[in-house]
C-alpha positions as a LaTeX table, in Angstrom:
\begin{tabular}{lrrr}
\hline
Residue & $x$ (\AA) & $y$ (\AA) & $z$ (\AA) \\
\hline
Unk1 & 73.27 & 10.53 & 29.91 \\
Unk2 & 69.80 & 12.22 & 30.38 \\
Unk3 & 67.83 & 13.81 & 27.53 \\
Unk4 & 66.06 & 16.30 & 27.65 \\
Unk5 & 62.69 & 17.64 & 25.23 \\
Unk6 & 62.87 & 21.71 & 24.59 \\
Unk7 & 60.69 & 24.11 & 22.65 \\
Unk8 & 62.77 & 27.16 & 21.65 \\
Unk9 & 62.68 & 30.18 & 19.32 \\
Unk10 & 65.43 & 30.89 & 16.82 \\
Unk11 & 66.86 & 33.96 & 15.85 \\
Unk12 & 64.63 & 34.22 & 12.99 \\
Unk13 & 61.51 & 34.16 & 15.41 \\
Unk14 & 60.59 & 30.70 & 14.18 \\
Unk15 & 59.86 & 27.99 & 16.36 \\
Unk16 & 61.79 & 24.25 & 16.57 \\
Unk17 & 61.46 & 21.59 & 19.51 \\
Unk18 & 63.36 & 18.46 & 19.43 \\
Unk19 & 65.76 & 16.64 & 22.43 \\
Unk20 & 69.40 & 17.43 & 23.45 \\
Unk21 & 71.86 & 14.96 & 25.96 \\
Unk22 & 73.35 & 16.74 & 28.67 \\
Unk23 & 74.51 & 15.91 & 31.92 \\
Unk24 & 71.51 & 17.84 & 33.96 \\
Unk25 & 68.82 & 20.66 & 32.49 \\
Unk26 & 71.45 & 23.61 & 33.62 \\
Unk27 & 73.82 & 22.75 & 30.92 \\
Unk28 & 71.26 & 21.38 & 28.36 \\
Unk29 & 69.83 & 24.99 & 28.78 \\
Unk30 & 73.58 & 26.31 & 28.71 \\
Unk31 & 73.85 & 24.65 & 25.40 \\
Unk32 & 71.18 & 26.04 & 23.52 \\
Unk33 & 71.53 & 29.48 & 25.04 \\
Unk34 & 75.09 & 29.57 & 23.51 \\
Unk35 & 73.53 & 28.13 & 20.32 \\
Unk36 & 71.43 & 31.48 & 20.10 \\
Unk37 & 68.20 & 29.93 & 21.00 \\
Unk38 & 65.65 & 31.27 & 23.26 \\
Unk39 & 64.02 & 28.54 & 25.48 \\
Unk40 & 60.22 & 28.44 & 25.41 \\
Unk41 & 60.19 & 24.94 & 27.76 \\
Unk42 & 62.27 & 22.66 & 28.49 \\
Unk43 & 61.89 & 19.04 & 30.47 \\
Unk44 & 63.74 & 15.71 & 31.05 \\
Unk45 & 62.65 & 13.36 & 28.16 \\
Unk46 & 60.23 & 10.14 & 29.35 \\
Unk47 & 61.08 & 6.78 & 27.66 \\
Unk48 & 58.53 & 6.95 & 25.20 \\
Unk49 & 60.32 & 10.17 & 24.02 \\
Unk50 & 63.43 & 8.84 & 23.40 \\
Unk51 & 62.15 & 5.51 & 21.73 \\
Unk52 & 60.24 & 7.51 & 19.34 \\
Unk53 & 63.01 & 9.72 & 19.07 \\
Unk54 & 64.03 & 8.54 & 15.17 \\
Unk55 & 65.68 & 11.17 & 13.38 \\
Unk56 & 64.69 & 14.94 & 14.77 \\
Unk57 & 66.88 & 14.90 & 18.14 \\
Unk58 & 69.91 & 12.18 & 17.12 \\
Unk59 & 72.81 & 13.01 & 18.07 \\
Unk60 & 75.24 & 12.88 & 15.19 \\
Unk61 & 78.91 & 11.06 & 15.84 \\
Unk62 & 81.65 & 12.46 & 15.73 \\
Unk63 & 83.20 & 10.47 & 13.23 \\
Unk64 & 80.49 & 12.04 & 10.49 \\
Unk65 & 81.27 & 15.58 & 11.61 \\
Unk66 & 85.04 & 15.03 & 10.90 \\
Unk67 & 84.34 & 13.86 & 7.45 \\
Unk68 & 82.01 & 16.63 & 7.26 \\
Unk69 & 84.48 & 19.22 & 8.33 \\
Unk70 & 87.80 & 17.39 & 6.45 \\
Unk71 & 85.45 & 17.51 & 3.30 \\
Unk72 & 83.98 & 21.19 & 3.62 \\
Unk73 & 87.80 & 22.20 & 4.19 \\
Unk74 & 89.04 & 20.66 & 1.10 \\
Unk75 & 86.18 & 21.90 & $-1.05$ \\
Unk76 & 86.55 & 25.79 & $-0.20$ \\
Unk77 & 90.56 & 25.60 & $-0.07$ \\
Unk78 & 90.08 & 24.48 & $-4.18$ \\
Unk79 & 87.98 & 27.73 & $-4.76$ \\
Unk80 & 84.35 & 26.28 & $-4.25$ \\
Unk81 & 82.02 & 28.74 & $-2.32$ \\
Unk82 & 80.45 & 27.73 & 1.03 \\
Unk83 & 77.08 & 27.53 & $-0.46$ \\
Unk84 & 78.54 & 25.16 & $-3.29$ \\
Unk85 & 80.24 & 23.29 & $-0.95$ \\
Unk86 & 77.14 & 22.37 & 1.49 \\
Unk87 & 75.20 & 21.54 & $-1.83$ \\
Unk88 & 77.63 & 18.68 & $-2.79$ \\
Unk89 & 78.08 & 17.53 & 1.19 \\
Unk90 & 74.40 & 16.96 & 1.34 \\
Unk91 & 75.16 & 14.83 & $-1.76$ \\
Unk92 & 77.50 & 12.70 & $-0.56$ \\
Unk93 & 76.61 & 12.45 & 3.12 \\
Unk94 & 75.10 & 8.86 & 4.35 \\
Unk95 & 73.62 & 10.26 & 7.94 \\
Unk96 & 70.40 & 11.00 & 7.10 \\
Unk97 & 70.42 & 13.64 & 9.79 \\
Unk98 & 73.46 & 15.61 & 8.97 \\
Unk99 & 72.12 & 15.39 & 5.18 \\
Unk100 & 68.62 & 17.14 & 6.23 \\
Unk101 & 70.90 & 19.23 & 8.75 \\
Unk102 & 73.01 & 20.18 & 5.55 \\
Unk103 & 70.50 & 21.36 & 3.28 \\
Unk104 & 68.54 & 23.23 & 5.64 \\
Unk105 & 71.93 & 25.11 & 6.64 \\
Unk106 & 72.75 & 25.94 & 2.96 \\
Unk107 & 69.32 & 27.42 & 2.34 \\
Unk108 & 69.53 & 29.83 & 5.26 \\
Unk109 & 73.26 & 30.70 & 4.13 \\
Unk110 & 71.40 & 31.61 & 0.50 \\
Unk111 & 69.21 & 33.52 & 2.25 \\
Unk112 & 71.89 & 35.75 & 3.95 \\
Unk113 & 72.35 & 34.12 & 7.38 \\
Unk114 & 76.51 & 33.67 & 8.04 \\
Unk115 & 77.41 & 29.90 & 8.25 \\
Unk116 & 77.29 & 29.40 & 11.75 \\
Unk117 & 74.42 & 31.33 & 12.40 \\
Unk118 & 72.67 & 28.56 & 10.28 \\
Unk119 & 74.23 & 25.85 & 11.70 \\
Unk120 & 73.39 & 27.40 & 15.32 \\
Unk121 & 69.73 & 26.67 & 13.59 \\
Unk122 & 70.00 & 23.02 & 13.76 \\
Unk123 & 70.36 & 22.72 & 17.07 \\
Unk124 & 73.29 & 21.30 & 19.28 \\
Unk125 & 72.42 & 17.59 & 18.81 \\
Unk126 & 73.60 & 18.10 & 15.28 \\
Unk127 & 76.03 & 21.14 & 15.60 \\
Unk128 & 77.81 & 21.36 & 18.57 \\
Unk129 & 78.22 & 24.45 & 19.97 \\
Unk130 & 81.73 & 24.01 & 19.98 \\
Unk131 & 81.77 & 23.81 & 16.59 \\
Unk132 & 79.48 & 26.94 & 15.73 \\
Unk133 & 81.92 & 29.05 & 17.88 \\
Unk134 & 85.04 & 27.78 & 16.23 \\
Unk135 & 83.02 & 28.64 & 12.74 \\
Unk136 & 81.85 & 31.77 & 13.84 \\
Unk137 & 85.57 & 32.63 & 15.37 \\
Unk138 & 86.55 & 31.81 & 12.29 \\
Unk139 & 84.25 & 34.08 & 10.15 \\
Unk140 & 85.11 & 36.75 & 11.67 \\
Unk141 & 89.05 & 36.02 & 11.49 \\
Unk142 & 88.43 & 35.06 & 7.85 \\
Unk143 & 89.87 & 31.77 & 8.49 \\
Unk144 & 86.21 & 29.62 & 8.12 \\
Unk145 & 88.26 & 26.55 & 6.96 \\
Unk146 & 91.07 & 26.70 & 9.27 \\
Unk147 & 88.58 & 26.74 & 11.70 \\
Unk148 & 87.02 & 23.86 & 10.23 \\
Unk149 & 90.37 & 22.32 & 9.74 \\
Unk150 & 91.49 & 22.72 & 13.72 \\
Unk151 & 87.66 & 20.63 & 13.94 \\
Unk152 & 88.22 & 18.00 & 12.36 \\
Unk153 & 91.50 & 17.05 & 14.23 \\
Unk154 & 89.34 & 17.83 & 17.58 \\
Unk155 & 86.69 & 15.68 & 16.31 \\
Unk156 & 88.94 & 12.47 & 15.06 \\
Unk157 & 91.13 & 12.83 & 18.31 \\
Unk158 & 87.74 & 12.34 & 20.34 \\
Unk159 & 86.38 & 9.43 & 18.03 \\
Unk160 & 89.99 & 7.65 & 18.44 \\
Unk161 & 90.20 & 7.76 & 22.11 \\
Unk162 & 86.67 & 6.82 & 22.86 \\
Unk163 & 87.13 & 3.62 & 20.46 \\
Unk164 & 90.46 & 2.99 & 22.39 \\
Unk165 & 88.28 & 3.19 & 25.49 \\
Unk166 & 85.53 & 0.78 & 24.25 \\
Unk167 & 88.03 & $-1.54$ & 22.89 \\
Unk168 & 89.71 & $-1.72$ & 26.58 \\
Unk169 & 86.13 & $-2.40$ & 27.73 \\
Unk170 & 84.88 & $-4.56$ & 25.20 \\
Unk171 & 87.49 & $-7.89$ & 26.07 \\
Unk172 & 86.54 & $-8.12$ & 29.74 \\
Unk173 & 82.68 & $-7.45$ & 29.62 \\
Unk174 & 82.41 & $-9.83$ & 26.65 \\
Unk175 & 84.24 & $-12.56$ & 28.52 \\
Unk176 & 82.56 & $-11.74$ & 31.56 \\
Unk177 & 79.10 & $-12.12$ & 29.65 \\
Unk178 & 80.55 & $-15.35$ & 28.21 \\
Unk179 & 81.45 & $-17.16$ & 31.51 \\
Unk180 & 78.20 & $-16.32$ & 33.57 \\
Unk181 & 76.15 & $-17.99$ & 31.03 \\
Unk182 & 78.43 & $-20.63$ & 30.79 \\
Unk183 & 78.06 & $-20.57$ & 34.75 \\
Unk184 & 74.14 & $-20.71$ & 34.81 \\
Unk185 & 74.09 & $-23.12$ & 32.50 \\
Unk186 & 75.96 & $-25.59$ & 34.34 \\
Unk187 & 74.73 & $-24.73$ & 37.34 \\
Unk188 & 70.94 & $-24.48$ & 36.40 \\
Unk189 & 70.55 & $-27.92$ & 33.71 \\
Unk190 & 73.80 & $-29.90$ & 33.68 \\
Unk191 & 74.79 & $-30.50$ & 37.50 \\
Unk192 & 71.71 & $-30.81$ & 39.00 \\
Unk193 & 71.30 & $-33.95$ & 36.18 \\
Unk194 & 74.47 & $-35.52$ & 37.19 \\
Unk195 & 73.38 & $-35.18$ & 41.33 \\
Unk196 & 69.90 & $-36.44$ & 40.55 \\
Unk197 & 71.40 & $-40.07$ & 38.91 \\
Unk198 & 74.28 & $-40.09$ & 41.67 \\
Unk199 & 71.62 & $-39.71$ & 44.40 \\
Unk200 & 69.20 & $-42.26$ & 43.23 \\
Unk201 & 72.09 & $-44.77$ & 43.45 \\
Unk202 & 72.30 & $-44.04$ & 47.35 \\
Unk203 & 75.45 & $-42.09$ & 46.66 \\
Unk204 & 75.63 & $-39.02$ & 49.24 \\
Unk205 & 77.21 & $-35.85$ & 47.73 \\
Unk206 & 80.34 & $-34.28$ & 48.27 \\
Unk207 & 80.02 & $-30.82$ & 49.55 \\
Unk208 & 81.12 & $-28.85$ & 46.68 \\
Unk209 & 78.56 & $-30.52$ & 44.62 \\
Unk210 & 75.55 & $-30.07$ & 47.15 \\
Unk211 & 76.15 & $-26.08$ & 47.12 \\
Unk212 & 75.84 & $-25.67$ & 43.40 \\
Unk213 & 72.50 & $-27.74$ & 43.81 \\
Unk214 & 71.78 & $-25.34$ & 46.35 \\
Unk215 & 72.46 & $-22.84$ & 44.05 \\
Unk216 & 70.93 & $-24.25$ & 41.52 \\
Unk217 & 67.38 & $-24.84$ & 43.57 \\
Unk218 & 67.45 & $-21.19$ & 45.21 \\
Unk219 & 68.07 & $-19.51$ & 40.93 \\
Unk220 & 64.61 & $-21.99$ & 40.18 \\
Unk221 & 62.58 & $-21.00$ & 42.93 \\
Unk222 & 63.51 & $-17.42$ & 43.03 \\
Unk223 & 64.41 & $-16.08$ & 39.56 \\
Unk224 & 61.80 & $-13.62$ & 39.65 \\
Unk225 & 62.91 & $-11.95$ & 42.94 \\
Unk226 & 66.02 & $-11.96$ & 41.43 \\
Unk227 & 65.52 & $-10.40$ & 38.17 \\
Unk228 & 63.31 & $-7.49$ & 40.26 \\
Unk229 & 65.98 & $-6.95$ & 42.46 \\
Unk230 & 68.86 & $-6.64$ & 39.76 \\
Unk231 & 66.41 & $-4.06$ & 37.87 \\
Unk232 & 65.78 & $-2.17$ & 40.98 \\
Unk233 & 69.35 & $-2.55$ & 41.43 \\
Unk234 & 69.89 & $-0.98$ & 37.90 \\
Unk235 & 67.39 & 1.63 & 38.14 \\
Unk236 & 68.33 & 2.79 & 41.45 \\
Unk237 & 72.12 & 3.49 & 40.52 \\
Unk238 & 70.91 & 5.55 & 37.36 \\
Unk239 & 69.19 & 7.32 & 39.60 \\
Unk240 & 71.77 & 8.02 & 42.00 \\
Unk241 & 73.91 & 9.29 & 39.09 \\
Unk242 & 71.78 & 11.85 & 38.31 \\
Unk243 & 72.07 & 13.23 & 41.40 \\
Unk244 & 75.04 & 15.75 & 42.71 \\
Unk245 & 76.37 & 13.61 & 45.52 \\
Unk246 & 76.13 & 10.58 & 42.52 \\
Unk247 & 77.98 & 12.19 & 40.08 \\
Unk248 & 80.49 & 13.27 & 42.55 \\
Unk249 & 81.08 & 10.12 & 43.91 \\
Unk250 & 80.93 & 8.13 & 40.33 \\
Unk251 & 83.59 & 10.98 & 38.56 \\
Unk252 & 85.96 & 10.27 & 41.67 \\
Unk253 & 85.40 & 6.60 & 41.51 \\
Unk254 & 86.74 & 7.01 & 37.63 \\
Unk255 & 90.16 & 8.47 & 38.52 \\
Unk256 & 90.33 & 6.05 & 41.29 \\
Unk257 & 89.08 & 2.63 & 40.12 \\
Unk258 & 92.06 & 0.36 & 39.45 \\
Unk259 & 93.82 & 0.42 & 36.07 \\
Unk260 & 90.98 & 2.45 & 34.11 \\
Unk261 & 91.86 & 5.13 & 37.11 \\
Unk262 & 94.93 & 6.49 & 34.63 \\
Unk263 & 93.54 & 6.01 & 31.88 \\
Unk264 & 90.70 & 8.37 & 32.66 \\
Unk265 & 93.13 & 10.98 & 33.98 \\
Unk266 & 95.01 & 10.85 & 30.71 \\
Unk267 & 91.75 & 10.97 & 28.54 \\
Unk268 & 90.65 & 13.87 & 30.43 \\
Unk269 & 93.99 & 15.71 & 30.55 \\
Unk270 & 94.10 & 15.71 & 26.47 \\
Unk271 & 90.45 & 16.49 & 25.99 \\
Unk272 & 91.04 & 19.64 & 28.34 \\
Unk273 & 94.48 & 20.63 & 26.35 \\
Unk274 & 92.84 & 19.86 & 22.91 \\
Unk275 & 89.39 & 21.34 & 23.24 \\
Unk276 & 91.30 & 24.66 & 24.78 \\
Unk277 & 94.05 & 24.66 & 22.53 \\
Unk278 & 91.67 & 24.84 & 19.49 \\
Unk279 & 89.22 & 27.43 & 20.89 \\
Unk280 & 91.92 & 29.77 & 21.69 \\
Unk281 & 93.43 & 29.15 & 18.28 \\
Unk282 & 90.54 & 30.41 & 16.84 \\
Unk283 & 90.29 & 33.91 & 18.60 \\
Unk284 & 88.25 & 32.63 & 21.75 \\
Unk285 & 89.22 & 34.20 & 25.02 \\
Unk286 & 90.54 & 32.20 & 27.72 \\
Unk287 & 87.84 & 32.37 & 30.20 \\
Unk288 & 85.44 & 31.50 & 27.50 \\
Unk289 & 87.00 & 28.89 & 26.33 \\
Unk290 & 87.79 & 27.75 & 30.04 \\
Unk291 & 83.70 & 27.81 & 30.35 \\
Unk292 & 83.43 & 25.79 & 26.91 \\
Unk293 & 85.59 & 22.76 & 27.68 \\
Unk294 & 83.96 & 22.61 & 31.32 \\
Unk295 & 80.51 & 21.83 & 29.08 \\
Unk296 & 82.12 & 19.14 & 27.22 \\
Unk297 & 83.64 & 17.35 & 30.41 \\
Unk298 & 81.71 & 13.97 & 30.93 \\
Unk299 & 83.18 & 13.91 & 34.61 \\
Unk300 & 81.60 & 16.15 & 37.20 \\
Unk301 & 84.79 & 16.23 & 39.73 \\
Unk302 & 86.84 & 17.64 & 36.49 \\
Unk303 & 83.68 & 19.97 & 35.20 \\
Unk304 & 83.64 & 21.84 & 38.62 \\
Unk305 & 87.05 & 21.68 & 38.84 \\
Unk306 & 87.78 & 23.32 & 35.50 \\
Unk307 & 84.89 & 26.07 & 36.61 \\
Unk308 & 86.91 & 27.01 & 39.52 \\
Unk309 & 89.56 & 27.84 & 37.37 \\
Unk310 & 87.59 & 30.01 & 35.55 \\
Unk311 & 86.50 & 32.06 & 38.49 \\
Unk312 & 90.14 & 31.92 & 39.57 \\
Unk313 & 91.37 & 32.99 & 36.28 \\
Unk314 & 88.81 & 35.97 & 35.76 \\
Unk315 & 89.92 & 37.10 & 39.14 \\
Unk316 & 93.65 & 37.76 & 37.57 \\
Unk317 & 95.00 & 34.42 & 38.46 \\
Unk318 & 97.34 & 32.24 & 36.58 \\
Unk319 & 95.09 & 29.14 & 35.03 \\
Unk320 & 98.63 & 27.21 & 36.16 \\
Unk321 & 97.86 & 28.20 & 39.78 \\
Unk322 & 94.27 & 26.34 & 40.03 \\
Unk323 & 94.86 & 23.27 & 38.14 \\
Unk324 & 98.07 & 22.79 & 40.30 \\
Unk325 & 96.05 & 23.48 & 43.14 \\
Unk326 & 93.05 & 20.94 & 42.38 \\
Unk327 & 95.89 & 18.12 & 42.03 \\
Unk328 & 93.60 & 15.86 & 39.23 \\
Unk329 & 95.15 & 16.86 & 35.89 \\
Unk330 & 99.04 & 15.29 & 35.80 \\
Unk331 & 102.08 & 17.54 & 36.67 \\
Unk332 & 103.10 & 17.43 & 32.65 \\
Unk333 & 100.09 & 19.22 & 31.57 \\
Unk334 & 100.42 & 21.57 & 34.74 \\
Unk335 & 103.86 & 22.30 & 33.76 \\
Unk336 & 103.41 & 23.22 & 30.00 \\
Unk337 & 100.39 & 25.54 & 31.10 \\
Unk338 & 102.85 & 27.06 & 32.81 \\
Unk339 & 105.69 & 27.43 & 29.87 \\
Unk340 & 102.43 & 28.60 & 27.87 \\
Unk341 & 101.87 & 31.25 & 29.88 \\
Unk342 & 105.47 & 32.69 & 30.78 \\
Unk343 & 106.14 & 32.36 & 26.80 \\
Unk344 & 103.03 & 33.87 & 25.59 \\
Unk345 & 102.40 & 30.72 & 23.11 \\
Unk346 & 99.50 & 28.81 & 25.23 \\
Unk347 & 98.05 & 27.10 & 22.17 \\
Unk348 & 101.10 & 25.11 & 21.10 \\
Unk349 & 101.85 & 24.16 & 24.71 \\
Unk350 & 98.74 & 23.16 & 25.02 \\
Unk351 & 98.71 & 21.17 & 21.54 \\
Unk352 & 102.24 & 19.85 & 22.53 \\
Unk353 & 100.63 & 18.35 & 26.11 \\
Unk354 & 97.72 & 16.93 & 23.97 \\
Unk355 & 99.98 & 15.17 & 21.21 \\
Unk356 & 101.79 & 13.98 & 24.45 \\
Unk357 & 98.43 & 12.32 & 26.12 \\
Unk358 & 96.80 & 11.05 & 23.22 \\
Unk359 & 99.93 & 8.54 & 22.80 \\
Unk360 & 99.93 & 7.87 & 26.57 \\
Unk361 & 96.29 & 7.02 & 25.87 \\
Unk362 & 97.07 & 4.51 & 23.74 \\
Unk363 & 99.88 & 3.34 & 25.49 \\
Unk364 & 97.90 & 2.85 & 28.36 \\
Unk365 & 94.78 & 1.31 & 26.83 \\
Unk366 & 97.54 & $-1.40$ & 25.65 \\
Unk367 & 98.61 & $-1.74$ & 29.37 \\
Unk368 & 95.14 & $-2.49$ & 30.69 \\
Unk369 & 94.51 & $-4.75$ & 27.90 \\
Unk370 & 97.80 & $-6.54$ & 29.12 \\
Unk371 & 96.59 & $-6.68$ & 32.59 \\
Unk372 & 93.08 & $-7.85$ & 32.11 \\
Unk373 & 93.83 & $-10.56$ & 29.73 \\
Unk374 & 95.37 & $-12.75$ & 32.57 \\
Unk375 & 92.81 & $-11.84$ & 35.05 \\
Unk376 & 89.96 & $-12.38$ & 33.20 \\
Unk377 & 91.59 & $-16.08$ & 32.57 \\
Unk378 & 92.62 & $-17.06$ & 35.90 \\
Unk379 & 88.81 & $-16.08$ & 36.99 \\
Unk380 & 87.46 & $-18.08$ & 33.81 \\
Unk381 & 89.64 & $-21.30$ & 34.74 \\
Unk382 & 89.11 & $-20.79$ & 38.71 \\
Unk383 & 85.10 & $-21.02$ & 37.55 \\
Unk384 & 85.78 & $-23.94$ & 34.83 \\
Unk385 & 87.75 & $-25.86$ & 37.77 \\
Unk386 & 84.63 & $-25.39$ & 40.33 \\
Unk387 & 82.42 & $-26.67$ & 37.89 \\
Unk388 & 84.86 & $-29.83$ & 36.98 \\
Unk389 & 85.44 & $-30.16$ & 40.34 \\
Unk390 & 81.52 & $-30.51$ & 41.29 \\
Unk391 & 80.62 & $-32.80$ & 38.55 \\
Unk392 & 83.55 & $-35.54$ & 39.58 \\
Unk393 & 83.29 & $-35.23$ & 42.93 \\
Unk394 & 80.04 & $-37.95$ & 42.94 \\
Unk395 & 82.13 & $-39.84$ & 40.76 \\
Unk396 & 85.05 & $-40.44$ & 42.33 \\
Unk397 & 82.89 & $-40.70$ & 45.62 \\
Unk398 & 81.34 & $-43.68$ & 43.72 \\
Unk399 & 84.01 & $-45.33$ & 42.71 \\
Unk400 & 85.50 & $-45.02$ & 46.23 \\
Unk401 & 82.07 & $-46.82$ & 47.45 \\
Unk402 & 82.43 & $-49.49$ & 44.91 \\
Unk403 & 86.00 & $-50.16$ & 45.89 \\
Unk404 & 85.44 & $-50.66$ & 49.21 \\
Unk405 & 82.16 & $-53.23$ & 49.21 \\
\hline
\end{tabular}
C-alpha cells in the first residue's frame, strides 16, 4: 500500500508531519481531514522515506490497540479516571509508539482537550480514525468505554481473520519457495555434473536430460537478463496497482481467483457488517458510517461499491436495495440488512451476519488449506519425478549400450 509524507496543523495551531498508508492521496487526505487536521502538504513517500521511517509514521497493529482498548476498558469500569488510566497504559505498553502516543494523549487530556480530541493529535497511523469517532461517539453518549469495548472486539475480529488469511497463504508460498530452489539447484549444479561424465563416455543423452542442460546453460548465460526482467516485472505490476484500471482489475481478480475468490467475499462481507454494526452502535449515522467502512475497504471494486450505496442511501433508498443490486456481498448479509431495516434493529442484524461470516471465514480458510495441501504435492512430486527422471535417463541409456556390445 502507498505511503504518503504530510505536513498538517492541529487543532491547537501547532504543527506535526509524519507518513500515513492509504490506498491513493484522496483518502490519505480523507483520513486526516476526519482526524481534525488541516493539511499544509502532502506527497507520496520516496523509498528513502519509508526506510528511514523508524518510529514517527509506524503504523501500530491492531493486535496492540485491542490490548490497549480491552485494558483502558477494564481500568475505568473499576473507578480509575481516564487520565489515570493512560498513565498506567503508557506503563505497561511494549510498542514504543503507542507508549510515546500514550503519554502525549494523557498530557493534552490534563490540559483540557476531550480524549479523542487528543488522540485525533497523534495522527491516524497510530489512532485510527475509526477509533477517534467511536471515542468521540462515545463521549458524547457517556459511554467512552463501551465505545472502547465495541473496539476492541472490531480490532481482535480484524487481527484474527487477517492471521487466518496469512496462515492460508503461508503453506503454499513456503512450499512453493522450497521447491524452486530445490529446482535450480538441480538444474543449475547437480545435472549438468551427471551429463558432463555421461557425455565424456560417448554416451548421447536422452531428451529429457538434454532440456534441463538447456535449461541449465540458458539460467548461466543469462541470469542477469533474467533477474532485470523479473524486477521490471515486479515493479511494473506495483505500478499498475496504483492505478484505477489496476486496482479495478486486481479487487475483481480477488473475488474471482480460484478458492481464495470466497474467501475474500466472506472476509469482506464481515468487515462491512462489523465495522457498520459498531459505528452505528455508537450513535454514528448511517450514511456516515456507510462513508467510514468504504475508507477501511482494502478492495477498490467493494470501496466504490459501498460509496454507491451511500449516494443511494442519502437519496432515500433502502441500503438493502444497492448492495442487492451490486451482486458482490452474499445473499445472507443482503437478507439480514433487510430484516434490520423492516425491524428497526440494524446493529444486531448486522452483528448477527458478522458472527455468521467470521466462522465461515474460518471454515473456509480450513477448506483452502484442504485443497492446496494435495496440489501443492502432486506439483512437488511431478517436479521431484522430472528431476529423477533426467538424472537416470543417461544411466539406463548406458547400461542399455553396455548390454548390447
Amino acid at each position: 500500500m502507498p505511503s504518503y509524507s504530510y505536513l498538517v496543523i492541529d487543532s491547537k495551531g501547532k504543527e506535526s508531519k509524519g507518513s500515513i498508508d492509504a490506498e491513493h492521496q484522496e483518502l490519505a487526505e480523507s483520513m486526516l481531514k476526519d482526524s481534525g487536521f488541516t493539511i499544509l502538504s502532502i506527497k507520496e513517500a520516496g523509498a528513502l522515506e519509508k526506510d528511514i521511517r523508524i518510529g514517527g509514521g509506524k503504523k501500530v497493529k491492531s493486535k496492540d490497540l485491542s490490548v490497549f482498548c480491552r485494558q483502558f476498558v477494564s481500568m475505568v469500569e473499576a473507578g480509575v479516571t481516564i487520565v489515570d488510566a493512560l498513565g498506567m497504559l503508557e506503563e505497561q505498553t511494549s510498542n514504543k509508539r503507542l507508549c510515546e502516543a500514550i503519554h502525549d494523549t494523557r498530557q493534552n487530556v490534563q490540559q483540557g482537550h476531550t480524549l479523542s480530541e487528543s488522540m485525533a493529535a497523534q495522527g491516524p497511523e497510530v489512532f485510527p480514525t475509526m477509533l477517534v469517532n467511536m471515542v468521540a461517539a462515545g463521549e458524547v453518549s457517556g459511554k467512552v468505554e463501551k465505545s472502547m469495548e465495541r473496539m476492541a472486539i472490531q480490532l481482535e475480529t480484524s487481527t484474527k481473520l487477517s492471521g487466518m488469511i496469512r496462515k492460508a497463504l503461508m503453506y503454499p508460498i513456503v512450499l512453493g519457495i522450497v521447491t524452486l530452489v530445490i529446482m535450480l539447484v538441480m538444474v543449475i549444479k547437480v545435472i549438468p555434473s551427471y551429463a558432463e561424465m555421461f557425455a565424456s563416455m560417448g554416451t548421447k543423452l536422452p531428451g529429457i536430460t538434454q532440456a534441463f542442460m538447456d535449461m541449465s546453460t540458458f539460467i548461466k548465460n543469462n541470469w542477469f537478463f533474467i533477474i532485470i526482467v523479473i524486477a521490471v516485472l515486479v515493479v511494473g505490476i506495483r505500478l499498475y496497482k496504483k492505478t484505477e484500471s489496476g486496482q479495478e482489475v486486481f479487487g475483481r481478480l480477488a473475488i474471482k481467483i480460484p478458492l481464495f475468490g470466497k474467501l475474500n467475499v466472506k472476509t469482506y462481507a464481515s468487515m462491512f457488517a462489523r465495522t457498520l454494526s459498531t459505528l452505528m452502535y455508537s450513535g454514528v449515522t448511517l450514511i456516515e458510517g456507510l462513508d467510514s467502512v468504504s475508507k477501511i475497504m482494502k478492495n477498490s471494486v467493494y470501496r466504490k461499491h459501498v460509496l454507491e450505496a451511500k449516494d443511494e442511501v442519502s437519496k432515500g433508498v433502502l441500503l438493502s436495495e444497492p448492495l442487492r443490486n451490486g451482486g458482490l456481498f452474499p445473499p445472507m448479509l443482503v437478507h439480514m440488512v433487510t430484516i434490520g431495516e423492516e425491524t428497526g434493529d440494524m446493529e444486531k442484524m448486522l452483528d448477527n451476519v458478522a458472527d455468521y461470516y467470521d466462522e465461515e471465514v474460518e471454515a473456509t480458510t480450513g477448506t483452502v488449506m484442504a485443497a492446496l495441501e494435495p496440489m501443492i504435492i502432486v506439483v512437488m512430486a511431478v517436479v521431484v519425478i522430472l528431476l529423477v527422471a533426467a538424472i537416470m535417463a543417461p544411466m539406463l541409456s548406458m547400461y542399455d549400450a553396455v548390454g548390447t556390445m
